[in-house]
Amino acid sequence: MLQGIREKIKLKTIIRIIPAALFLIFLYYMMIKNYNGTLRDTVENTKISIEGFTSLSDTFEGTLQNNIYGKSKYINLNGLMTALLGIKDLNDRQKLSNGYLTWTGRLLDVTDASENIIELNNFLSDRNIDFIYLLAPASASIYDAEFAPGYTSEASKNIDAMTDALTAGGVDVIDMDSRYEEMGLGTEDVFFVTDHHWKPEAALKAAKCTMEKLAAKGAVDYSEDLLSDENWNVTVYEDIFLGSHGKRTGTKYAGVDDISVYEPKFPTNYSYSGLRYNTTTWEYHDNLLDMSYTEKADYFNDNPYCIYMYRDYPIRTAINTEAPNDKKILITGDSFKIPYEYFLTTQFKEVYTIDLRYYTDGTLPEYIEEIQPDIVLMCSDENDMTEETVCDFRIEEYLDLLKSQPENALTDKIEIGNASVSAQEDNDNCFSVLYTDLEPNQAYTLTVDSAAYSGGEDWYVQMTLQNLSSNEAVCNRYFDIGSNEKQKWIFETSGETDGVYAIYLYAGTKGHTAGASTEVTGIELYKGIIEE
């Protein structure tokens, strides 16, 4: 019997190294063809043994990602051969018994993430702001996921641990893994085959669960018909999407995905803006769907999941004047929030989104104090529970800053009054200096009564805290044009005693100021943080 087991292990090992052996030939060919140093290092540093060949198979896809010509063809061929041999793991991805791809799971310590979310809930409760945390499932966690023999996942334990910890801490939690089970839905109903995100169909149901929860709290009027399936036109674009799992394993290992595009049958009136990564440039749209992703399938370069809301942005705003709830909501979390946010825009006139993975102009509590939302929602999955930026709200840092501020901050006011910037037709970086006598290592609050254009057209007027010593922007604030409410900006100078700081007012937004004339009225600057 022992001999039989050894023979089976030996056969399984040989089968596993066949793709690696074949790809060693491909690597050698590519090394001769392209003289690629990375490939050469991969081959030369691989131990010539059973273990070495297996290691080569596991790391091959990573090598291909390093600027290798035609890499997608080799990823696809690697995936095809691995699939034909019946191997259920490839490049740190596992194939479920139903053919769906998922992560290699591990048990997570959710302590820090849950404590931070509880702290956020308490912070919002003190300000009478409703909060709900919606925990999206992972394909490895959904209740009916079946792993191939020999593979397991800890995702369900992670979700249960997070749900239990948050519930014990007084947070309103929606566990969508459990909710989908109640609805009789399985992995195929909720997830793409090749991606870790949920389908739009599943995100729509999550939006319904959220509205039901908010309505039960008495926080909103829930217009159920706006989220009912029959009130949406649904177009399915077939074989157009290769998800993040699929990009690591190729189109031949688990295939490619369809994606459904939901368009409302009822009236909407959208205006939408999103701040691009690492810039001060805004993108503007009059709808929330980027249909350019449906024009052709570019499996390895495009992400059709971003048909909805265009993509992840540090911050964005969606206005729908036809929405029934005249309330302002703020959504934070990871990329699961994209289609979820799309459906919620049918319910609320103002939907703000912040992605702490990319936002660098301040902290979450500062942004909350600035926009004053009625409701805050958080949406993320178990894989981001320990992602530092997703749950790093910096609330304790903000509260400590509040304690350090002078008690007479309201009287410690600097009247700036009104300000304007005249149009310059050939200047896309047109600004004026509002104030320069700012102290280092100090928090400030700036408020404006209104912002408008007398020339040009844009949605925002930008102000920037500029470090004149290094000539670098420290942070930015974008004031809505035509807003009827006082707008606030909370910012901090650094502890550099030799730093010289100024507040710049741009004629629009930086990089888009040519031909624009800006007028801002009722500007007041306070030394300290003003919460009212």
Short mmCIF file of C-alpha atoms in Angstrom, two decimals:
data_model
loop_
_atom_site.label_atom_id
_atom_site.label_comp_id
_atom_site.label_asym_id
_atom_site.label_seq_id
_atom_site.Cartn_x
_atom_site.Cartn_y
_atom_site.Cartn_z
CA MET A 1 0.00 0.00 0.00
CA LEU A 2 2.79 2.40 0.92
CA GLN A 3 4.46 1.69 -2.41
CA GLY A 4 1.20 2.54 -4.22
CA ILE A 5 0.93 5.88 -2.42
CA ARG A 6 4.51 6.69 -3.35
CA GLU A 7 3.81 5.89 -7.00
CA LYS A 8 0.76 8.21 -6.98
CA ILE A 9 2.75 11.04 -5.42
CA LYS A 10 5.53 10.52 -7.94
CA LEU A 11 3.04 10.59 -10.86
CA LYS A 12 1.34 13.73 -9.53
CA THR A 13 4.73 15.46 -9.18
CA ILE A 14 5.72 14.52 -12.72
CA ILE A 15 2.41 15.85 -14.08
CA ARG A 16 2.93 19.13 -12.22
CA ILE A 17 6.40 19.69 -13.67
CA ILE A 18 5.43 19.08 -17.32
CA PRO A 19 4.19 22.67 -17.85
CA ALA A 20 7.31 23.98 -16.11
CA ALA A 21 9.59 21.88 -18.30
CA LEU A 22 7.87 23.03 -21.47
CA PHE A 23 8.00 26.62 -20.37
CA LEU A 24 11.69 26.33 -19.60
CA ILE A 25 12.08 25.73 -23.34
CA PHE A 26 9.97 28.79 -24.08
CA LEU A 27 12.01 30.87 -21.65
CA TYR A 28 15.22 29.77 -23.32
CA TYR A 29 13.79 30.70 -26.72
CA MET A 30 12.67 34.10 -25.47
CA MET A 31 16.06 34.67 -23.85
CA ILE A 32 17.79 34.04 -27.17
CA LYS A 33 15.21 36.11 -29.06
CA ASN A 34 14.99 39.14 -26.78
CA TYR A 35 18.14 38.96 -24.61
CA ASN A 36 15.87 39.75 -21.69
CA GLY A 37 17.86 39.98 -18.45
CA THR A 38 14.87 39.16 -16.28
CA LEU A 39 14.22 35.92 -18.12
CA ARG A 40 17.87 34.99 -18.02
CA ASP A 41 17.95 35.52 -14.26
CA THR A 42 14.79 33.44 -13.83
CA VAL A 43 16.30 30.48 -15.66
CA GLU A 44 19.79 30.74 -14.17
CA ASN A 45 18.49 31.07 -10.61
CA THR A 46 16.11 28.10 -10.84
CA LYS A 47 17.39 24.98 -9.12
CA ILE A 48 17.64 22.14 -11.64
CA SER A 49 15.49 19.62 -9.80
CA ILE A 50 11.88 18.58 -9.33
CA GLU A 51 11.50 21.42 -6.82
CA GLY A 52 13.16 23.86 -9.18
CA PHE A 53 10.86 23.05 -12.08
CA THR A 54 7.80 23.35 -9.84
CA SER A 55 9.04 26.70 -8.54
CA LEU A 56 9.55 27.86 -12.11
CA SER A 57 5.93 27.01 -12.93
CA ASP A 58 4.68 28.97 -9.94
CA THR A 59 6.75 32.07 -10.71
CA PHE A 60 6.58 32.06 -14.49
CA GLU A 61 3.60 34.38 -14.77
CA GLY A 62 5.31 36.95 -12.58
CA THR A 63 8.33 36.90 -14.89
CA LEU A 64 6.12 37.38 -17.93
CA GLN A 65 4.65 40.51 -16.39
CA ASN A 66 8.03 42.26 -16.60
CA ASN A 67 7.84 43.83 -20.07
CA ILE A 68 8.09 40.62 -22.10
CA TYR A 69 6.94 40.94 -25.66
CA GLY A 70 3.84 38.84 -26.35
CA LYS A 71 3.47 37.88 -22.68
CA SER A 72 -0.30 37.38 -22.93
CA LYS A 73 0.18 34.57 -25.48
CA TYR A 74 2.47 32.71 -23.12
CA ILE A 75 0.19 33.27 -20.13
CA ASN A 76 -2.67 31.85 -22.19
CA LEU A 77 -0.63 28.83 -23.31
CA ASN A 78 0.54 28.17 -19.77
CA GLY A 79 -3.08 28.33 -18.57
CA LEU A 80 -4.28 26.02 -21.36
CA MET A 81 -1.70 23.35 -20.64
CA THR A 82 -2.30 23.57 -16.90
CA ALA A 83 -6.05 23.21 -17.45
CA LEU A 84 -5.58 20.19 -19.76
CA LEU A 85 -3.50 18.51 -17.09
CA GLY A 86 -6.26 19.08 -14.53
CA ILE A 87 -4.12 21.13 -12.14
CA LYS A 88 -6.32 23.22 -9.85
CA ASP A 89 -3.88 25.90 -8.73
CA LEU A 90 -1.93 28.33 -10.89
CA ASN A 91 -0.05 31.52 -9.99
CA ASP A 92 -1.54 31.78 -6.51
CA ARG A 93 -5.09 31.22 -7.78
CA GLN A 94 -7.29 28.19 -7.16
CA LYS A 95 -10.01 26.76 -9.36
CA LEU A 96 -13.20 25.77 -7.58
CA SER A 97 -15.07 22.62 -8.56
CA ASN A 98 -17.49 24.79 -10.58
CA GLY A 99 -14.60 26.25 -12.60
CA TYR A 100 -14.54 29.65 -10.86
CA LEU A 101 -11.23 31.18 -9.81
CA THR A 102 -10.48 32.51 -6.36
CA TRP A 103 -7.65 33.52 -4.03
CA THR A 104 -5.42 31.23 -2.07
CA GLY A 105 -7.09 31.89 1.27
CA ARG A 106 -5.54 32.42 4.67
CA LEU A 107 -6.84 33.13 8.16
CA LEU A 108 -6.80 36.88 8.81
CA ASP A 109 -6.48 38.82 12.03
CA VAL A 110 -9.42 41.23 11.79
CA THR A 111 -8.76 42.91 15.14
CA ASP A 112 -7.31 46.19 13.86
CA ALA A 113 -9.81 46.55 11.02
CA SER A 114 -12.82 45.86 13.23
CA GLU A 115 -11.60 48.22 15.95
CA ASN A 116 -11.10 50.98 13.38
CA ILE A 117 -14.60 50.49 11.96
CA ILE A 118 -16.11 50.53 15.46
CA GLU A 119 -14.21 53.76 16.12
CA LEU A 120 -15.61 55.22 12.90
CA ASN A 121 -19.12 54.19 13.92
CA ASN A 122 -18.72 55.94 17.28
CA PHE A 123 -17.30 59.05 15.64
CA LEU A 124 -20.32 59.24 13.32
CA SER A 125 -22.81 58.46 16.08
CA ASP A 126 -21.51 61.43 18.08
CA ARG A 127 -22.38 63.59 15.07
CA ASN A 128 -25.81 61.99 14.47
CA ILE A 129 -24.69 60.48 11.16
CA ASP A 130 -26.08 57.06 10.29
CA PHE A 131 -23.52 54.36 9.44
CA ILE A 132 -23.78 50.92 7.84
CA TYR A 133 -20.93 48.55 7.01
CA LEU A 134 -21.72 46.23 4.11
CA LEU A 135 -19.37 43.25 4.03
CA ALA A 136 -19.17 41.90 0.49
CA PRO A 137 -18.38 38.21 0.04
CA ALA A 138 -15.38 36.68 -1.68
CA SER A 139 -15.78 33.84 -4.15
CA ALA A 140 -13.89 31.69 -1.65
CA SER A 141 -16.35 32.58 1.09
CA ILE A 142 -19.78 32.33 -0.48
CA TYR A 143 -21.59 29.57 1.29
CA ASP A 144 -21.68 27.00 -1.53
CA ALA A 145 -18.11 27.41 -2.80
CA GLU A 146 -16.52 23.99 -3.32
CA PHE A 147 -12.76 23.67 -3.40
CA ALA A 148 -10.95 20.98 -5.26
CA PRO A 149 -9.69 18.09 -3.11
CA GLY A 150 -6.71 19.16 -1.04
CA TYR A 151 -7.54 22.89 -1.03
CA THR A 152 -9.30 24.94 1.62
CA SER A 153 -10.10 28.56 2.38
CA GLU A 154 -10.41 30.52 5.58
CA ALA A 155 -12.59 33.23 4.02
CA SER A 156 -15.81 32.16 5.73
CA LYS A 157 -14.07 32.26 9.11
CA ASN A 158 -12.74 35.73 8.32
CA ILE A 159 -16.21 37.01 7.43
CA ASP A 160 -17.75 35.46 10.55
CA ALA A 161 -15.01 36.94 12.74
CA MET A 162 -15.49 40.42 11.28
CA THR A 163 -19.29 40.26 11.50
CA ASP A 164 -19.20 39.08 15.12
CA ALA A 165 -16.64 41.70 16.18
CA LEU A 166 -18.51 44.60 14.55
CA THR A 167 -21.91 43.50 15.82
CA ALA A 168 -20.52 43.24 19.35
CA GLY A 169 -19.16 46.77 18.91
CA GLY A 170 -22.57 48.19 18.01
CA VAL A 171 -22.05 48.52 14.24
CA ASP A 172 -24.92 47.89 11.83
CA VAL A 173 -23.50 45.17 9.57
CA ILE A 174 -24.91 43.65 6.41
CA ASP A 175 -23.20 40.30 5.75
CA MET A 176 -23.94 39.70 2.06
CA ASP A 177 -22.54 36.17 2.19
CA SER A 178 -25.38 35.22 4.51
CA ARG A 179 -27.92 37.35 2.67
CA TYR A 180 -27.20 35.65 -0.65
CA GLU A 181 -27.70 32.28 1.04
CA GLU A 182 -31.10 33.46 2.27
CA MET A 183 -31.94 34.48 -1.30
CA GLY A 184 -30.97 31.06 -2.64
CA LEU A 185 -28.08 32.44 -4.71
CA GLY A 186 -24.77 30.69 -5.32
CA THR A 187 -21.31 31.53 -6.57
CA GLU A 188 -22.48 31.54 -10.19
CA ASP A 189 -25.13 34.15 -9.38
CA VAL A 190 -22.82 36.46 -7.47
CA PHE A 191 -19.33 36.35 -9.00
CA PHE A 192 -17.52 36.51 -12.30
CA VAL A 193 -15.62 33.36 -13.21
CA THR A 194 -12.27 35.14 -13.58
CA ASP A 195 -12.55 38.14 -11.25
CA HIS A 196 -12.69 38.72 -7.50
CA HIS A 197 -15.45 41.34 -7.79
CA TRP A 198 -19.17 40.70 -7.72
CA LYS A 199 -21.43 40.94 -10.75
CA PRO A 200 -23.68 44.00 -11.18
CA GLU A 201 -26.62 41.67 -10.51
CA ALA A 202 -25.23 40.98 -7.04
CA ALA A 203 -24.38 44.63 -6.38
CA LEU A 204 -27.99 45.59 -7.17
CA LYS A 205 -29.19 43.18 -4.49
CA ALA A 206 -26.67 44.65 -2.04
CA ALA A 207 -28.05 48.13 -2.75
CA LYS A 208 -31.56 46.82 -2.01
CA CYS A 209 -30.38 45.34 1.30
CA THR A 210 -28.79 48.67 2.22
CA MET A 211 -31.93 50.67 1.48
CA GLU A 212 -34.05 48.20 3.47
CA LYS A 213 -31.69 48.59 6.43
CA LEU A 214 -31.70 52.40 6.21
CA ALA A 215 -35.49 52.47 5.89
CA ALA A 216 -35.82 50.25 8.97
CA LYS A 217 -33.67 52.77 10.87
CA GLY A 218 -35.98 55.56 9.72
CA ALA A 219 -33.10 57.27 7.91
CA VAL A 220 -34.55 57.33 4.35
CA ASP A 221 -37.61 56.95 2.19
CA TYR A 222 -37.00 53.78 0.17
CA SER A 223 -38.33 53.88 -3.39
CA GLU A 224 -38.32 50.13 -4.03
CA ASP A 225 -39.42 50.42 -7.65
CA LEU A 226 -36.18 52.21 -8.56
CA LEU A 227 -34.19 49.11 -7.59
CA SER A 228 -36.61 46.50 -8.92
CA ASP A 229 -35.26 44.32 -11.73
CA GLU A 230 -38.11 45.14 -14.12
CA ASN A 231 -37.25 48.85 -14.06
CA TRP A 232 -33.86 48.33 -15.71
CA ASN A 233 -32.85 47.60 -19.27
CA VAL A 234 -30.15 44.95 -19.12
CA THR A 235 -27.71 44.31 -21.99
CA VAL A 236 -25.29 41.38 -21.72
CA TYR A 237 -21.92 41.81 -23.45
CA GLU A 238 -20.55 38.35 -24.01
CA ASP A 239 -16.93 37.17 -23.68
CA ILE A 240 -15.59 40.69 -23.09
CA PHE A 241 -14.10 40.54 -19.59
CA LEU A 242 -10.98 38.87 -18.19
CA GLY A 243 -10.82 39.60 -14.48
CA SER A 244 -7.84 40.04 -12.18
CA HIS A 245 -7.65 36.29 -11.49
CA GLY A 246 -7.87 35.58 -15.20
CA LYS A 247 -5.09 38.03 -16.04
CA ARG A 248 -2.77 35.83 -13.97
CA THR A 249 -3.93 32.54 -15.50
CA GLY A 250 -4.90 33.47 -19.07
CA THR A 251 -8.04 33.16 -21.15
CA LYS A 252 -7.69 29.39 -21.61
CA TYR A 253 -7.50 28.27 -17.98
CA ALA A 254 -11.01 29.27 -16.86
CA GLY A 255 -12.33 31.12 -19.91
CA VAL A 256 -13.56 34.71 -20.04
CA ASP A 257 -16.63 36.48 -18.64
CA ASP A 258 -19.75 38.23 -19.84
CA ILE A 259 -20.83 41.43 -18.15
CA SER A 260 -24.30 42.93 -17.81
CA VAL A 261 -24.93 46.65 -18.22
CA TYR A 262 -27.93 48.03 -16.33
CA GLU A 263 -29.56 51.21 -17.64
CA PRO A 264 -32.57 52.69 -15.81
CA LYS A 265 -35.95 52.87 -17.55
CA PHE A 266 -36.97 55.72 -15.22
CA PRO A 267 -35.84 59.38 -15.48
CA THR A 268 -32.42 60.38 -14.14
CA ASN A 269 -30.52 63.65 -14.42
CA TYR A 270 -26.89 62.95 -13.66
CA SER A 271 -23.87 65.15 -13.30
CA TYR A 272 -20.71 63.35 -12.32
CA SER A 273 -17.13 64.25 -11.55
CA GLY A 274 -14.11 62.25 -10.44
CA LEU A 275 -10.62 63.29 -9.39
CA ARG A 276 -7.93 61.46 -11.33
CA TYR A 277 -5.17 59.58 -9.52
CA ASN A 278 -2.32 61.71 -8.24
CA THR A 279 -3.44 64.83 -10.08
CA THR A 280 -5.69 67.81 -9.49
CA THR A 281 -7.55 67.18 -12.75
CA TRP A 282 -11.24 66.30 -12.69
CA GLU A 283 -13.18 64.29 -15.23
CA TYR A 284 -16.79 65.30 -15.91
CA HIS A 285 -19.63 63.23 -17.33
CA ASP A 286 -23.39 63.48 -17.74
CA ASN A 287 -23.89 59.75 -17.17
CA LEU A 288 -22.38 57.05 -14.99
CA LEU A 289 -21.54 54.38 -17.60
CA ASP A 290 -18.32 54.22 -19.61
CA MET A 291 -19.50 52.27 -22.64
CA SER A 292 -16.10 52.46 -24.35
CA TYR A 293 -15.24 49.18 -22.59
CA THR A 294 -17.90 47.39 -24.67
CA GLU A 295 -16.43 48.36 -28.04
CA LYS A 296 -13.82 45.59 -28.12
CA ALA A 297 -12.33 42.96 -25.85
CA ASP A 298 -8.83 43.85 -24.67
CA TYR A 299 -8.45 41.15 -22.07
CA PHE A 300 -5.08 42.02 -20.56
CA ASN A 301 -5.23 45.82 -20.70
CA ASP A 302 -8.86 46.78 -20.00
CA ASN A 303 -11.12 46.29 -17.00
CA PRO A 304 -14.80 46.31 -18.07
CA TYR A 305 -15.82 46.19 -14.40
CA CYS A 306 -15.19 49.95 -14.65
CA ILE A 307 -18.06 50.38 -17.11
CA TYR A 308 -19.77 51.44 -13.90
CA MET A 309 -18.63 54.83 -12.54
CA TYR A 310 -15.62 54.80 -14.95
CA ARG A 311 -12.99 53.59 -12.47
CA ASP A 312 -11.69 53.99 -8.91
CA TYR A 313 -11.04 57.63 -8.05
CA PRO A 314 -9.59 59.19 -4.88
CA ILE A 315 -12.87 61.15 -4.55
CA ARG A 316 -15.89 61.64 -6.77
CA THR A 317 -19.35 63.17 -6.70
CA ALA A 318 -22.53 62.01 -8.43
CA ILE A 319 -25.57 64.30 -8.45
CA ASN A 320 -29.00 63.02 -9.51
CA THR A 321 -31.64 65.74 -9.31
CA GLU A 322 -34.37 63.13 -10.00
CA ALA A 323 -33.55 61.06 -6.90
CA PRO A 324 -36.28 60.86 -4.24
CA ASN A 325 -34.07 61.34 -1.16
CA ASP A 326 -32.79 64.88 -0.71
CA LYS A 327 -29.88 63.56 1.35
CA LYS A 328 -26.14 63.50 1.10
CA ILE A 329 -24.36 60.17 1.49
CA LEU A 330 -20.67 59.30 1.61
CA ILE A 331 -19.40 55.86 0.54
CA THR A 332 -15.95 54.56 1.46
CA GLY A 333 -14.30 51.18 1.02
CA ASP A 334 -12.61 49.29 -1.80
CA SER A 335 -13.49 48.64 -5.45
CA PHE A 336 -16.54 46.52 -4.54
CA LYS A 337 -18.30 49.85 -4.00
CA ILE A 338 -18.24 50.80 -7.71
CA PRO A 339 -21.46 49.13 -9.03
CA TYR A 340 -23.00 49.31 -5.54
CA GLU A 341 -22.57 53.07 -5.64
CA TYR A 342 -24.03 53.19 -9.16
CA PHE A 343 -27.35 51.72 -8.02
CA LEU A 344 -27.55 53.92 -4.92
CA THR A 345 -27.35 57.06 -7.05
CA THR A 346 -30.96 56.34 -8.03
CA GLN A 347 -31.98 56.90 -4.40
CA PHE A 348 -29.94 59.95 -3.29
CA LYS A 349 -29.46 63.36 -4.84
CA GLU A 350 -25.86 63.66 -3.66
CA VAL A 351 -23.51 60.68 -3.50
CA TYR A 352 -19.90 61.28 -2.51
CA THR A 353 -17.22 58.59 -2.66
CA ILE A 354 -13.77 58.50 -1.09
CA ASP A 355 -11.16 55.81 -1.64
CA LEU A 356 -8.55 55.98 1.11
CA ARG A 357 -6.14 53.90 -0.95
CA TYR A 358 -5.63 56.92 -3.20
CA TYR A 359 -6.87 60.01 -1.36
CA THR A 360 -3.95 62.14 -0.09
CA ASP A 361 -5.53 65.55 0.61
CA GLY A 362 -6.50 64.85 4.21
CA THR A 363 -8.07 62.32 6.55
CA LEU A 364 -11.51 60.70 6.43
CA PRO A 365 -12.81 62.60 9.49
CA GLU A 366 -11.67 65.89 7.95
CA TYR A 367 -13.51 65.05 4.73
CA ILE A 368 -16.62 64.09 6.74
CA GLU A 369 -16.50 67.42 8.58
CA GLU A 370 -16.13 69.24 5.28
CA ILE A 371 -19.03 67.71 3.35
CA GLN A 372 -21.33 66.97 6.33
CA PRO A 373 -23.06 63.81 5.01
CA ASP A 374 -26.35 62.53 6.42
CA ILE A 375 -25.30 58.90 5.95
CA VAL A 376 -21.95 57.11 5.66
CA LEU A 377 -21.71 53.67 4.07
CA MET A 378 -18.69 51.39 3.89
CA CYS A 379 -18.41 48.54 1.40
CA SER A 380 -15.44 46.16 1.23
CA ASP A 381 -14.67 42.44 1.05
CA GLU A 382 -12.71 40.18 3.35
CA ASN A 383 -9.52 40.45 1.32
CA ASP A 384 -9.25 44.14 2.23
CA MET A 385 -9.94 43.72 5.94
CA THR A 386 -6.23 43.95 6.63
CA GLU A 387 -5.46 46.42 3.83
CA GLU A 388 -4.02 49.27 5.89
CA THR A 389 -5.35 52.14 3.78
CA VAL A 390 -8.91 50.81 3.43
CA CYS A 391 -9.55 50.87 7.18
CA ASP A 392 -7.02 53.51 8.21
CA PHE A 393 -9.43 56.33 9.04
CA ARG A 394 -6.98 58.28 11.27
CA ILE A 395 -9.78 59.22 13.65
CA GLU A 396 -7.65 59.14 16.79
CA GLU A 397 -5.17 61.43 15.07
CA TYR A 398 -8.00 63.83 14.21
CA LEU A 399 -9.48 63.76 17.72
CA ASP A 400 -6.05 64.44 19.24
CA LEU A 401 -5.74 67.40 16.90
CA LEU A 402 -9.10 68.70 18.06
CA LYS A 403 -7.99 68.54 21.69
CA SER A 404 -4.87 70.54 20.91
CA GLN A 405 -6.78 73.44 19.32
CA PRO A 406 -7.43 76.71 21.16
CA GLU A 407 -10.84 76.96 22.83
CA ASN A 408 -11.38 80.41 21.33
CA ALA A 409 -10.96 79.19 17.73
CA LEU A 410 -14.24 80.80 16.69
CA THR A 411 -12.99 84.21 17.75
CA ASP A 412 -9.53 83.63 16.34
CA LYS A 413 -10.77 84.47 12.88
CA ILE A 414 -9.05 86.04 9.88
CA GLU A 415 -11.39 87.92 7.56
CA ILE A 416 -10.32 87.45 3.97
CA GLY A 417 -13.65 88.52 2.51
CA ASN A 418 -14.10 88.16 -1.24
CA ALA A 419 -11.54 87.07 -3.83
CA SER A 420 -11.41 86.80 -7.59
CA VAL A 421 -9.10 85.64 -10.34
CA SER A 422 -9.32 87.25 -13.77
CA ALA A 423 -9.31 85.23 -16.98
CA GLN A 424 -6.11 84.68 -18.90
CA GLU A 425 -6.77 83.02 -22.22
CA ASP A 426 -3.39 81.32 -22.54
CA ASN A 427 -2.78 80.35 -18.89
CA ASP A 428 -3.89 76.93 -17.65
CA ASN A 429 -2.29 77.49 -14.23
CA CYS A 430 -3.87 80.81 -13.28
CA PHE A 431 -4.15 81.55 -9.53
CA SER A 432 -3.96 84.28 -6.92
CA VAL A 433 -2.49 84.16 -3.41
CA LEU A 434 -5.18 84.52 -0.73
CA TYR A 435 -3.09 84.39 2.44
CA THR A 436 0.53 83.71 3.37
CA ASP A 437 0.94 84.26 7.12
CA LEU A 438 0.23 80.64 8.11
CA GLU A 439 1.91 79.07 11.12
CA PRO A 440 3.72 75.72 10.85
CA ASN A 441 2.34 72.67 12.66
CA GLN A 442 -1.12 74.20 12.91
CA ALA A 443 -4.63 73.20 11.87
CA TYR A 444 -6.88 75.68 10.08
CA THR A 445 -10.48 75.85 8.93
CA LEU A 446 -11.41 77.91 5.88
CA THR A 447 -15.03 78.54 4.93
CA VAL A 448 -16.63 80.17 1.90
CA ASP A 449 -20.19 81.38 1.36
CA SER A 450 -20.28 80.87 -2.40
CA ALA A 451 -18.12 80.23 -5.45
CA ALA A 452 -18.93 81.17 -9.03
CA TYR A 453 -17.55 81.78 -12.49
CA SER A 454 -17.85 85.03 -14.37
CA GLY A 455 -15.98 83.52 -17.29
CA GLY A 456 -15.18 79.96 -18.28
CA GLU A 457 -17.00 76.83 -17.19
CA ASP A 458 -16.18 74.21 -14.55
CA TRP A 459 -17.81 72.49 -11.58
CA TYR A 460 -15.30 73.51 -8.96
CA VAL A 461 -13.03 76.26 -7.71
CA GLN A 462 -9.78 74.87 -6.34
CA MET A 463 -7.81 76.09 -3.34
CA THR A 464 -4.38 74.68 -2.55
CA LEU A 465 -2.20 74.78 0.55
CA GLN A 466 1.18 75.52 -1.00
CA ASN A 467 4.55 75.05 0.69
CA LEU A 468 6.45 78.00 -0.75
CA SER A 469 9.78 76.75 0.59
CA SER A 470 9.61 73.59 -1.54
CA ASN A 471 7.11 74.97 -4.07
CA GLU A 472 4.91 71.90 -3.58
CA ALA A 473 1.18 71.53 -3.03
CA VAL A 474 0.46 70.02 0.39
CA CYS A 475 -3.26 69.40 -0.09
CA ASN A 476 -6.25 70.65 -2.07
CA ARG A 477 -9.94 71.46 -1.64
CA TYR A 478 -12.51 71.75 -4.40
CA PHE A 479 -15.45 74.09 -3.71
CA ASP A 480 -18.71 73.45 -5.55
CA ILE A 481 -19.86 76.09 -7.97
CA GLY A 482 -23.29 77.50 -7.19
CA SER A 483 -23.72 75.77 -3.83
CA ASN A 484 -26.27 77.40 -1.50
CA GLU A 485 -24.57 76.19 1.69
CA LYS A 486 -21.40 77.29 3.42
CA GLN A 487 -18.48 75.08 2.39
CA LYS A 488 -15.61 74.15 4.65
CA TRP A 489 -11.97 73.14 4.27
CA ILE A 490 -9.91 71.68 7.12
CA PHE A 491 -6.16 71.48 6.58
CA GLU A 492 -2.90 71.30 8.49
CA THR A 493 0.52 72.81 7.93
CA SER A 494 3.45 70.55 8.70
CA GLY A 495 5.90 70.82 11.58
CA GLU A 496 8.65 72.35 9.46
CA THR A 497 9.51 75.53 11.37
CA ASP A 498 11.22 77.01 8.33
CA GLY A 499 8.32 76.24 6.01
CA VAL A 500 6.42 79.12 4.43
CA TYR A 501 2.83 78.34 3.51
CA ALA A 502 0.27 80.08 1.37
CA ILE A 503 -3.30 79.51 0.20
CA TYR A 504 -3.71 79.61 -3.58
CA LEU A 505 -7.05 80.24 -5.31
CA TYR A 506 -7.23 78.83 -8.84
CA ALA A 507 -9.50 80.10 -11.60
CA GLY A 508 -11.20 76.71 -11.86
CA THR A 509 -9.11 73.64 -11.22
CA LYS A 510 -5.37 73.47 -11.72
CA GLY A 511 -4.53 72.66 -15.31
CA HIS A 512 -7.92 73.90 -16.54
CA THR A 513 -7.94 77.64 -15.84
CA ALA A 514 -7.47 79.19 -19.29
CA GLY A 515 -10.26 81.65 -20.04
CA ALA A 516 -11.82 81.25 -16.58
CA SER A 517 -12.67 84.05 -14.14
CA THR A 518 -13.43 83.02 -10.58
CA GLU A 519 -15.29 84.83 -7.81
CA VAL A 520 -15.44 83.51 -4.24
CA THR A 521 -17.35 85.35 -1.53
CA GLY A 522 -17.42 85.27 2.26
CA ILE A 523 -14.00 83.70 2.83
CA GLU A 524 -13.13 83.25 6.50
CA LEU A 525 -10.00 81.59 7.88
CA TYR A 526 -9.92 80.21 11.43
CA LYS A 527 -6.90 79.13 13.41
CA GLY A 528 -8.07 75.73 14.65
CA ILE A 529 -10.76 73.26 13.62
CA ILE A 530 -14.33 74.49 13.48
CA GLU A 531 -16.80 71.59 13.65
CA GLU A 532 -20.06 73.55 13.48
#
